[in-house]
Amino acid sequence: MISPYVRRLRLGWEVETRRKAAKLTTDKLARMVSADRSKLSRLEGGKIRPDLDFVYKLLEALGVDGEEWAHLATIAREATEKGWWESQPMDHRQALFADLEAGATTIREYQQTVVPGLLQSEAYTRALNEHDDLTLAAPAPSPQEMTIRARAGRQRMLRRPGGPSYEVVLDEMIVRRETAPPRVLAEQLRALATTTVATVRVLPVSARIEAYSVPKSAFSLYTYADPGDPTVAAVEMVAADLALTDVGEVKSYEQLFDRLRKATLPEKDSARLLAEAADEMERIAA
């Protein structure tokens, strides 16, 4: 599997790098291939699914040939592919994450309010959709069953042969605060304590994080097998999600994740805390 989104970003970077090396402006290169400047700008920004004929003309104008041409042509073809998530109803936020997850070799995630989508049980997902009537997560909330099916599809991809390694840091507030009915939350916490698809560690409320680096929001980091593909940091916001590829910005999130990881409880202690919290929720539900 590959991430068409990440390949689009890679293709755009490759074209832009060669254009600048040739000392060409976007206007001049666009004129050389009889194209609109905005089309080239969107391609370089990874904002459009590429037109292969257009890409081939750009490569010719930039003097790319031989093995280099074949390599970039392969990236361009992969950037045009459609992922499994495009064949079923799915809101744009889940589609972005499904695209980033495709082909990833590692996923690192910090969550501070709810259980990560890739680890949510169906009952927990259903409860979030049924009971939360205030969330501004999407302009047009998806029907509940569509959301559940989409999340299940993403979870299957995580479990595929050769799927990514998955490391999660959970803020303790997820464990302590009732984000779903107690019985549902108890089952979810117990599943987290015993999961085999991810390394789960809890960040205690009392933890001292290096340089007092308290995270402002949830975020995920994705790396890919091709060392030329960018590491992507996806930052969760109120009404949208932000995908960052700038090396400096991504490095800051990688450093933050490392600091959070160092402040977490060990795996066994995290599992014990999750199991004890599940017991407590069951007592509340009884």
Short mmCIF file of C-alpha atoms in Angstrom, two decimals, residues 91-93 96-97 136-139 217-218 234-243:
data_model
loop_
_atom_site.label_atom_id
_atom_site.label_comp_id
_atom_site.label_asym_id
_atom_site.label_seq_id
_atom_site.Cartn_x
_atom_site.Cartn_y
_atom_site.Cartn_z
CA ASP A 91 -16.13 12.17 5.95
CA HIS A 92 -13.11 14.19 4.86
CA ARG A 93 -11.39 14.02 8.24
CA LEU A 96 -7.28 12.21 5.48
CA PHE A 97 -6.20 9.88 8.28
CA LEU A 136 -17.78 20.91 15.99
CA ALA A 137 -15.48 18.27 14.52
CA ALA A 138 -16.95 18.45 11.03
CA PRO A 139 -19.17 20.98 9.27
CA SER A 217 -3.62 19.36 21.12
CA ALA A 218 -3.69 15.76 19.96
CA ALA A 234 -1.24 15.50 11.63
CA VAL A 235 -2.52 17.94 14.24
CA GLU A 236 -6.13 17.65 15.38
CA MET A 237 -8.02 20.93 15.56
CA VAL A 238 -11.62 21.85 16.33
CA ALA A 239 -13.08 22.05 12.84
CA ALA A 240 -10.31 20.53 10.71
CA ASP A 241 -7.02 18.66 10.88
CA LEU A 242 -3.68 20.09 9.82
CA ALA A 243 -1.13 17.95 7.95
#
